[in-house]
């Protein structure tokens, strides 16, 4: 138990009680999202609802405000934007409430809607492949916008008794399994040509196969592994888990992974020192290590589990100030390292926790600020790169009370 962690989590949550403060801090398009807006702050308040009735009431208010904001916000796919982020927050967060049944009707609608979205995305991807399309875009497979993230929420919905989630989950598992088992010569099924990457992303002309938990193969690997362990599988799923895990082991060097492997490197079976993030949840050893550990558990393969745990443990050999991360937050920062390490390596977790709590500043609007890669600081309230995500990690680290839930909040990160 860490008193500093628990107190900082509560202080930060108190700063986020007012939904209008969240709306003021983020662009309108992101106001309802899980990544940056009200769906993320609602999740934090739900997690803390056993500590004070004010947090339960805030969770309900933030969900209601998010539902209103989705009419005017971003309608991008996935569980980190809206309305998918609101659905994910409700499905996961309701389990933390003193009376989860109070949200049963709305979580039932959210589960049914999210399942239909997964089925539609899988169908459209099949049609794209049948029309001669190459590779599987991030928006189809990844954790942020694709079937890895959506599938994990649907698995959580099934664990909560929402049987209408099953078709969407099975569509996700089938699509991701087929992707991993597909080949383009020496290039795996998630390799994408340069032209198929998001417009804002600059990649090698030969395209890339991405490694990490946010946009790479670690996300699908984690979902397939968690689902396999829970008893949900499709034909070929165990083989896909094994193949994806082995691919990651092959392209890792000294318990470190490049953010991607280029098409040329795949063809020549050699890799160079690709630049890019290597120590965060989104890209790097913490997220990839956890995915490998989950794969080892699913397959009953201690070698995979040990490799994943060793990658996370190796971070403790360096000071947290030398990690390739930005600030205290979840996606790119030290809170993400802490949550990845929580289940497997106390030394890494303790080092990350010390760095996160040292970043607490009660003079800032939400007590924790997001730092970008240039070191610029921002008051972000949300889950991925904001104070709500930091507070969720600290609430767990500080062992603030929570009920036994069908799926923990960090299932949204594919860590459980």
Short mmCIF file of C-alpha atoms in Angstrom, two decimals:
data_model
loop_
_atom_site.label_atom_id
_atom_site.label_comp_id
_atom_site.label_asym_id
_atom_site.label_seq_id
_atom_site.Cartn_x
_atom_site.Cartn_y
_atom_site.Cartn_z
CA UNK A 1 0.00 0.00 0.00
CA UNK A 2 1.22 3.51 -0.85
CA UNK A 3 -0.42 6.35 1.13
CA UNK A 4 1.04 8.93 -1.26
CA UNK A 5 -0.45 7.15 -4.25
CA UNK A 6 -3.90 6.83 -2.72
CA UNK A 7 -4.02 10.44 -1.53
CA UNK A 8 -2.85 11.78 -4.88
CA UNK A 9 -5.45 9.67 -6.69
CA UNK A 10 -8.23 11.09 -4.52
CA UNK A 11 -6.98 14.67 -4.84
CA UNK A 12 -6.81 14.39 -8.61
CA UNK A 13 -10.29 12.86 -8.79
CA UNK A 14 -11.66 15.71 -6.70
CA UNK A 15 -10.19 18.18 -9.20
CA UNK A 16 -12.12 16.32 -11.91
CA UNK A 17 -15.53 16.16 -10.22
CA UNK A 18 -17.01 18.98 -12.29
CA UNK A 19 -17.85 17.82 -15.83
CA UNK A 20 -17.69 21.42 -17.07
CA UNK A 21 -14.01 21.60 -16.09
CA UNK A 22 -13.34 18.61 -18.33
CA UNK A 23 -15.32 20.10 -21.20
CA UNK A 24 -13.39 23.36 -20.91
CA UNK A 25 -10.01 21.62 -20.96
CA UNK A 26 -10.39 19.59 -24.18
CA UNK A 27 -11.50 20.32 -27.75
CA UNK A 28 -15.19 19.79 -28.47
CA UNK A 29 -14.44 16.86 -30.77
CA UNK A 30 -12.73 15.02 -27.89
CA UNK A 31 -15.06 16.04 -25.08
CA UNK A 32 -16.87 12.70 -24.78
CA UNK A 33 -13.95 10.47 -25.65
CA UNK A 34 -12.24 7.91 -23.45
CA UNK A 35 -8.81 9.06 -24.59
CA UNK A 36 -9.16 12.68 -23.49
CA UNK A 37 -12.63 13.48 -22.23
CA UNK A 38 -15.63 12.62 -20.09
CA UNK A 39 -15.70 8.88 -20.73
CA UNK A 40 -12.25 8.68 -19.12
CA UNK A 41 -13.07 10.86 -16.12
CA UNK A 42 -16.32 8.93 -15.56
CA UNK A 43 -14.29 5.73 -15.43
CA UNK A 44 -12.03 7.19 -12.74
CA UNK A 45 -14.99 8.24 -10.61
CA UNK A 46 -16.61 4.83 -11.01
CA UNK A 47 -13.37 3.15 -9.86
CA UNK A 48 -13.38 5.31 -6.72
CA UNK A 49 -17.10 5.04 -6.00
CA UNK A 50 -16.63 2.82 -2.93
CA UNK A 51 -14.50 5.48 -1.25
CA UNK A 52 -17.09 8.26 -1.37
CA UNK A 53 -20.67 8.54 -2.73
CA UNK A 54 -19.62 11.80 -4.40
CA UNK A 55 -17.54 9.84 -6.87
CA UNK A 56 -20.42 7.52 -7.79
CA UNK A 57 -22.62 10.54 -8.44
CA UNK A 58 -19.87 12.14 -10.51
CA UNK A 59 -19.49 9.02 -12.66
CA UNK A 60 -23.17 9.11 -13.51
CA UNK A 61 -23.03 12.84 -14.28
CA UNK A 62 -19.98 12.46 -16.51
CA UNK A 63 -21.56 9.57 -18.42
CA UNK A 64 -24.68 11.67 -18.96
CA UNK A 65 -22.63 14.67 -20.10
CA UNK A 66 -20.63 12.43 -22.43
CA UNK A 67 -23.82 11.04 -23.94
CA UNK A 68 -24.95 14.59 -24.66
CA UNK A 69 -21.55 15.56 -26.07
CA UNK A 70 -21.42 12.63 -28.49
CA UNK A 71 -24.06 14.41 -30.55
CA UNK A 72 -21.53 17.09 -31.42
CA UNK A 73 -18.17 15.33 -31.11
CA UNK A 74 -15.90 12.99 -32.99
CA UNK A 75 -17.56 9.85 -34.36
CA UNK A 76 -14.31 8.03 -35.17
CA UNK A 77 -14.21 4.28 -34.80
CA UNK A 78 -12.84 2.42 -31.81
CA UNK A 79 -13.19 2.52 -28.06
CA UNK A 80 -11.01 5.56 -27.42
CA UNK A 81 -13.10 8.05 -29.39
CA UNK A 82 -16.83 8.59 -29.11
CA UNK A 83 -19.38 7.10 -28.92
CA UNK A 84 -17.34 3.87 -28.63
CA UNK A 85 -15.39 5.31 -25.72
CA UNK A 86 -18.58 6.03 -23.82
CA UNK A 87 -19.77 2.46 -24.43
CA UNK A 88 -16.44 1.10 -23.19
CA UNK A 89 -16.44 3.33 -20.11
CA UNK A 90 -19.97 2.26 -19.18
CA UNK A 91 -19.34 -1.46 -19.71
CA UNK A 92 -16.13 -1.49 -17.67
CA UNK A 93 -16.98 1.23 -15.17
CA UNK A 94 -20.44 0.00 -14.13
CA UNK A 95 -18.86 -3.00 -12.43
CA UNK A 96 -17.14 -0.70 -9.92
CA UNK A 97 -20.35 0.95 -8.75
CA UNK A 98 -21.96 -0.07 -5.44
CA UNK A 99 -25.03 -0.99 -7.50
CA UNK A 100 -23.96 -2.06 -11.02
CA UNK A 101 -27.57 -2.95 -11.84
CA UNK A 102 -28.39 0.76 -11.82
CA UNK A 103 -26.64 1.02 -15.20
CA UNK A 104 -27.84 -2.33 -16.58
CA UNK A 105 -30.17 -0.96 -19.24
CA UNK A 106 -27.63 1.45 -20.70
CA UNK A 107 -24.75 -1.06 -20.61
CA UNK A 108 -26.98 -3.58 -22.39
CA UNK A 109 -27.60 -1.06 -25.18
CA UNK A 110 -23.91 -0.17 -25.29
CA UNK A 111 -22.87 -3.83 -25.57
CA UNK A 112 -25.33 -4.53 -28.36
CA UNK A 113 -24.24 -1.41 -30.26
CA UNK A 114 -20.53 -2.15 -29.88
CA UNK A 115 -21.02 -5.73 -31.03
CA UNK A 116 -22.76 -4.51 -34.17
CA UNK A 117 -19.87 -2.11 -34.83
CA UNK A 118 -17.35 -4.94 -34.58
CA UNK A 119 -19.34 -7.15 -36.93
CA UNK A 120 -19.61 -4.33 -39.46
CA UNK A 121 -15.90 -3.50 -39.28
CA UNK A 122 -14.97 -7.16 -39.78
CA UNK A 123 -17.35 -7.43 -42.75
CA UNK A 124 -15.99 -4.31 -44.44
CA UNK A 125 -12.44 -5.57 -44.00
CA UNK A 126 -13.33 -8.91 -45.63
CA UNK A 127 -14.82 -7.05 -48.55
CA UNK A 128 -11.69 -4.93 -48.84
CA UNK A 129 -9.49 -8.03 -48.97
CA UNK A 130 -11.75 -9.71 -51.51
CA UNK A 131 -11.44 -6.59 -53.67
CA UNK A 132 -7.64 -6.95 -53.67
CA UNK A 133 -6.70 -4.78 -50.70
CA UNK A 134 -3.34 -5.43 -49.02
CA UNK A 135 -2.64 -5.73 -45.32
CA UNK A 136 -4.84 -4.86 -42.36
CA UNK A 137 -5.08 -1.15 -41.51
CA UNK A 138 -4.63 0.09 -37.96
CA UNK A 139 -8.29 1.14 -37.90
CA UNK A 140 -9.24 -2.52 -38.34
CA UNK A 141 -6.92 -4.27 -35.91
CA UNK A 142 -5.36 -1.98 -33.30
CA UNK A 143 -6.19 -1.17 -29.67
CA UNK A 144 -7.15 2.47 -30.17
CA UNK A 145 -9.48 2.34 -33.18
CA UNK A 146 -9.73 -1.33 -34.11
CA UNK A 147 -10.87 -4.78 -33.16
CA UNK A 148 -8.23 -5.47 -30.49
CA UNK A 149 -9.62 -2.73 -28.26
CA UNK A 150 -13.25 -3.28 -29.20
CA UNK A 151 -12.93 -7.04 -28.75
CA UNK A 152 -11.61 -6.65 -25.22
CA UNK A 153 -14.59 -4.52 -24.21
CA UNK A 154 -16.96 -7.06 -25.75
CA UNK A 155 -15.26 -9.82 -23.76
CA UNK A 156 -15.80 -7.72 -20.63
CA UNK A 157 -19.45 -7.28 -21.59
CA UNK A 158 -19.84 -11.05 -21.90
CA UNK A 159 -18.30 -11.49 -18.47
CA UNK A 160 -20.95 -9.06 -17.20
CA UNK A 161 -23.74 -11.18 -18.68
CA UNK A 162 -24.40 -9.29 -21.92
CA UNK A 163 -24.79 -12.24 -24.29
CA UNK A 164 -25.46 -10.04 -27.31
CA UNK A 165 -21.75 -9.19 -27.26
CA UNK A 166 -20.75 -12.67 -28.39
CA UNK A 167 -21.16 -12.19 -32.18
CA UNK A 168 -19.00 -9.07 -32.15
CA UNK A 169 -16.31 -10.72 -30.05
CA UNK A 170 -16.19 -13.75 -32.33
CA UNK A 171 -15.95 -11.49 -35.39
CA UNK A 172 -13.00 -9.71 -33.77
CA UNK A 173 -11.24 -12.95 -32.85
CA UNK A 174 -11.79 -14.39 -36.32
CA UNK A 175 -10.49 -11.26 -38.09
CA UNK A 176 -7.39 -10.92 -35.90
CA UNK A 177 -6.58 -14.62 -36.10
CA UNK A 178 -6.84 -14.55 -39.89
CA UNK A 179 -4.64 -11.43 -40.00
CA UNK A 180 -1.86 -13.07 -38.01
CA UNK A 181 -1.98 -16.29 -40.01
CA UNK A 182 -1.88 -14.40 -43.34
CA UNK A 183 1.43 -13.79 -45.11
CA UNK A 184 2.71 -11.42 -47.80
CA UNK A 185 5.91 -13.26 -48.66
CA UNK A 186 8.17 -12.59 -45.68
CA UNK A 187 5.83 -9.92 -44.42
CA UNK A 188 3.17 -10.73 -41.78
CA UNK A 189 -0.52 -10.06 -42.15
CA UNK A 190 -0.37 -6.78 -40.23
CA UNK A 191 2.37 -5.35 -42.47
CA UNK A 192 1.02 -2.29 -44.25
CA UNK A 193 2.34 -0.55 -47.36
CA UNK A 194 3.36 3.05 -46.77
CA UNK A 195 0.29 4.32 -48.62
CA UNK A 196 -2.08 2.53 -46.22
CA UNK A 197 -0.79 4.18 -43.05
CA UNK A 198 -2.66 7.12 -41.50
CA UNK A 199 -1.95 10.38 -43.33
CA UNK A 200 -0.19 11.92 -40.31
CA UNK A 201 2.26 9.01 -40.01
CA UNK A 202 5.52 9.04 -41.99
CA UNK A 203 6.90 5.56 -42.65
CA UNK A 204 9.55 3.80 -44.69
CA UNK A 205 8.72 3.44 -48.40
CA UNK A 206 8.65 -0.35 -48.00
CA UNK A 207 5.91 -0.09 -45.39
CA UNK A 208 6.03 -1.40 -41.84
CA UNK A 209 4.84 -4.09 -39.47
CA UNK A 210 4.24 -2.36 -36.14
CA UNK A 211 5.15 -4.01 -32.83
CA UNK A 212 3.55 -2.14 -29.93
CA UNK A 213 0.42 -2.39 -27.81
CA UNK A 214 -1.36 0.70 -29.14
CA UNK A 215 -1.02 0.23 -32.90
CA UNK A 216 1.02 -2.95 -33.32
CA UNK A 217 0.72 -6.70 -33.05
CA UNK A 218 1.04 -6.72 -29.25
CA UNK A 219 -2.57 -5.51 -28.97
CA UNK A 220 -4.14 -8.34 -31.00
CA UNK A 221 -1.82 -10.81 -29.28
CA UNK A 222 -3.03 -9.64 -25.88
CA UNK A 223 -6.71 -9.87 -26.85
CA UNK A 224 -6.38 -13.33 -28.38
CA UNK A 225 -4.47 -14.53 -25.31
CA UNK A 226 -6.92 -13.10 -22.77
CA UNK A 227 -9.86 -14.51 -24.72
CA UNK A 228 -8.20 -17.93 -25.02
CA UNK A 229 -7.66 -18.03 -21.27
CA UNK A 230 -11.29 -17.03 -20.71
CA UNK A 231 -12.51 -19.86 -22.96
CA UNK A 232 -13.40 -17.84 -26.07
CA UNK A 233 -11.60 -18.95 -29.22
CA UNK A 234 -11.94 -19.52 -32.95
CA UNK A 235 -10.21 -22.00 -35.24
CA UNK A 236 -6.49 -21.25 -35.51
CA UNK A 237 -6.39 -18.92 -32.52
CA UNK A 238 -3.78 -20.84 -30.52
CA UNK A 239 -1.54 -20.99 -33.59
CA UNK A 240 -1.99 -17.26 -34.14
CA UNK A 241 -1.01 -16.55 -30.53
CA UNK A 242 2.09 -18.68 -30.91
CA UNK A 243 3.05 -17.12 -34.26
CA UNK A 244 2.61 -13.52 -33.09
CA UNK A 245 4.56 -14.16 -29.89
CA UNK A 246 7.41 -15.82 -31.76
CA UNK A 247 7.51 -12.96 -34.27
CA UNK A 248 7.93 -10.49 -31.42
CA UNK A 249 10.65 -12.58 -29.81
CA UNK A 250 12.47 -12.78 -33.14
CA UNK A 251 12.46 -9.02 -33.72
CA UNK A 252 13.29 -8.02 -30.15
CA UNK A 253 16.89 -7.33 -29.18
CA UNK A 254 18.12 -7.37 -25.59
CA UNK A 255 14.56 -7.17 -24.25
CA UNK A 256 13.82 -4.12 -26.40
CA UNK A 257 11.71 -3.70 -29.53
CA UNK A 258 11.71 -1.16 -32.33
CA UNK A 259 8.36 0.56 -32.87
CA UNK A 260 8.14 -1.13 -36.26
CA UNK A 261 9.98 -3.37 -38.70
CA UNK A 262 10.20 -2.16 -42.30
CA UNK A 263 9.24 -4.20 -45.32
CA UNK A 264 12.86 -4.24 -46.46
CA UNK A 265 13.99 -5.55 -43.07
CA UNK A 266 11.33 -8.23 -43.16
CA UNK A 267 12.46 -9.31 -46.60
CA UNK A 268 16.14 -9.45 -45.63
CA UNK A 269 15.49 -10.86 -42.12
CA UNK A 270 17.76 -8.18 -40.64
CA UNK A 271 16.98 -5.10 -38.60
CA UNK A 272 18.66 -1.78 -37.92
CA UNK A 273 18.43 0.49 -34.89
CA UNK A 274 15.05 1.98 -35.77
CA UNK A 275 14.37 5.20 -33.88
CA UNK A 276 11.21 5.60 -31.84
CA UNK A 277 9.70 4.97 -28.43
CA UNK A 278 10.79 1.74 -26.68
CA UNK A 279 9.86 2.01 -22.99
CA UNK A 280 6.15 2.89 -22.86
CA UNK A 281 2.78 1.13 -22.83
CA UNK A 282 1.97 2.24 -26.37
CA UNK A 283 5.29 1.24 -27.94
CA UNK A 284 8.03 -0.72 -26.25
CA UNK A 285 8.93 -3.28 -23.65
CA UNK A 286 6.23 -2.65 -20.99
CA UNK A 287 3.26 -3.25 -23.30
CA UNK A 288 4.95 -5.91 -25.41
CA UNK A 289 6.26 -7.66 -22.32
CA UNK A 290 2.79 -7.86 -20.84
CA UNK A 291 1.38 -9.20 -24.11
CA UNK A 292 4.02 -11.93 -24.16
CA UNK A 293 3.25 -12.83 -20.55
CA UNK A 294 -0.45 -13.13 -21.36
CA UNK A 295 0.40 -15.31 -24.36
CA UNK A 296 2.51 -17.59 -22.21
CA UNK A 297 -0.34 -17.95 -19.75
CA UNK A 298 -2.84 -18.72 -22.52
CA UNK A 299 -0.62 -21.36 -24.10
CA UNK A 300 0.82 -22.81 -20.90
CA UNK A 301 4.26 -21.78 -22.19
CA UNK A 302 6.54 -20.62 -19.33
CA UNK A 303 9.22 -19.48 -21.78
CA UNK A 304 6.92 -16.80 -23.19
CA UNK A 305 5.80 -15.71 -19.74
CA UNK A 306 9.37 -15.45 -18.53
CA UNK A 307 10.43 -13.48 -21.61
CA UNK A 308 7.61 -10.99 -21.10
CA UNK A 309 8.32 -10.59 -17.41
CA UNK A 310 12.05 -10.20 -18.08
CA UNK A 311 11.40 -7.35 -20.52
CA UNK A 312 9.49 -5.46 -17.83
CA UNK A 313 11.99 -6.35 -15.11
CA UNK A 314 14.87 -4.97 -17.22
CA UNK A 315 13.46 -1.46 -16.86
CA UNK A 316 14.41 -1.52 -13.18
CA UNK A 317 18.06 -1.63 -14.23
CA UNK A 318 17.78 2.01 -15.32
CA UNK A 319 16.65 5.11 -13.47
CA UNK A 320 13.13 6.18 -14.42
CA UNK A 321 14.60 9.45 -15.69
CA UNK A 322 16.41 7.43 -18.36
CA UNK A 323 13.33 5.65 -19.66
CA UNK A 324 12.17 6.61 -23.13
CA UNK A 325 8.86 8.06 -21.90
CA UNK A 326 7.19 11.45 -21.61
CA UNK A 327 5.89 12.57 -18.23
CA UNK A 328 3.64 10.81 -15.72
CA UNK A 329 0.70 9.74 -17.90
CA UNK A 330 -0.54 6.37 -19.18
CA UNK A 331 0.02 6.11 -22.91
CA UNK A 332 3.49 7.60 -23.30
CA UNK A 333 4.54 7.98 -19.69
CA UNK A 334 5.51 6.43 -16.40
CA UNK A 335 2.01 5.59 -15.18
CA UNK A 336 1.76 3.21 -18.11
CA UNK A 337 5.00 1.53 -17.06
CA UNK A 338 3.67 1.21 -13.52
CA UNK A 339 0.45 -0.46 -14.63
CA UNK A 340 2.29 -2.83 -17.00
CA UNK A 341 4.67 -3.83 -14.20
CA UNK A 342 2.09 -4.11 -11.42
CA UNK A 343 1.32 -7.78 -12.05
CA UNK A 344 4.85 -9.03 -12.59
CA UNK A 345 7.74 -7.00 -11.25
CA UNK A 346 7.68 -5.03 -8.01
CA UNK A 347 11.02 -3.27 -8.52
CA UNK A 348 10.00 -1.77 -11.85
CA UNK A 349 6.58 -0.87 -10.44
CA UNK A 350 8.11 0.82 -7.40
CA UNK A 351 10.54 2.81 -9.54
CA UNK A 352 7.70 3.94 -11.80
CA UNK A 353 5.46 4.79 -8.85
CA UNK A 354 8.13 6.98 -7.28
CA UNK A 355 8.53 8.88 -10.54
CA UNK A 356 4.77 9.32 -10.98
CA UNK A 357 4.11 10.56 -7.46
CA UNK A 358 7.06 12.96 -7.74
CA UNK A 359 5.26 14.62 -10.66
CA UNK A 360 2.24 15.51 -8.50
CA UNK A 361 1.77 19.27 -8.31
CA UNK A 362 -1.30 20.61 -6.47
CA UNK A 363 -0.72 24.00 -8.09
CA UNK A 364 -1.73 22.59 -11.47
CA UNK A 365 -5.38 22.38 -12.52
CA UNK A 366 -5.59 18.58 -12.34
CA UNK A 367 -2.44 17.99 -10.22
CA UNK A 368 -0.71 16.06 -13.03
CA UNK A 369 0.22 17.46 -16.41
CA UNK A 370 0.79 15.71 -19.71
CA UNK A 371 4.23 16.26 -21.26
CA UNK A 372 4.66 15.89 -25.01
CA UNK A 373 7.82 14.68 -26.75
CA UNK A 374 9.14 18.27 -26.80
CA UNK A 375 8.66 18.66 -23.05
CA UNK A 376 5.71 21.04 -23.36
CA UNK A 377 3.19 20.68 -20.50
CA UNK A 378 -0.60 20.55 -20.86
CA UNK A 379 -3.52 20.29 -18.42
CA UNK A 380 -5.22 17.18 -19.80
CA UNK A 381 -8.07 15.60 -17.80
CA UNK A 382 -8.53 12.33 -19.68
CA UNK A 383 -7.52 8.70 -19.63
CA UNK A 384 -4.71 8.11 -22.11
CA UNK A 385 -2.61 11.24 -21.74
CA UNK A 386 -4.30 12.96 -18.83
CA UNK A 387 -4.78 13.12 -15.10
CA UNK A 388 -7.64 10.61 -14.93
CA UNK A 389 -5.40 7.84 -16.23
CA UNK A 390 -2.67 8.71 -13.72
CA UNK A 391 -5.20 8.71 -10.89
CA UNK A 392 -6.55 5.30 -11.90
CA UNK A 393 -3.06 3.83 -11.75
CA UNK A 394 -2.36 5.44 -8.38
CA UNK A 395 -5.71 4.24 -7.01
CA UNK A 396 -4.68 0.67 -7.77
CA UNK A 397 -1.13 1.16 -6.52
CA UNK A 398 -2.45 2.77 -3.33
CA UNK A 399 -4.92 -0.12 -2.91
CA UNK A 400 -7.97 2.09 -2.63
CA UNK A 401 -11.04 -0.11 -2.13
CA UNK A 402 -12.78 -1.60 -5.15
CA UNK A 403 -15.17 -4.50 -5.62
CA UNK A 404 -14.40 -7.69 -7.50
CA UNK A 405 -15.29 -6.75 -11.07
CA UNK A 406 -15.91 -8.75 -14.26
CA UNK A 407 -13.12 -6.76 -15.95
CA UNK A 408 -10.66 -4.29 -14.42
CA UNK A 409 -10.29 -0.81 -15.85
CA UNK A 410 -6.84 -1.68 -17.26
CA UNK A 411 -8.49 -4.21 -19.54
CA UNK A 412 -8.96 -1.15 -21.76
CA UNK A 413 -5.18 -1.16 -22.11
CA UNK A 414 -5.24 -4.91 -22.78
CA UNK A 415 -3.21 -5.48 -19.63
CA UNK A 416 -5.80 -7.75 -18.01
#
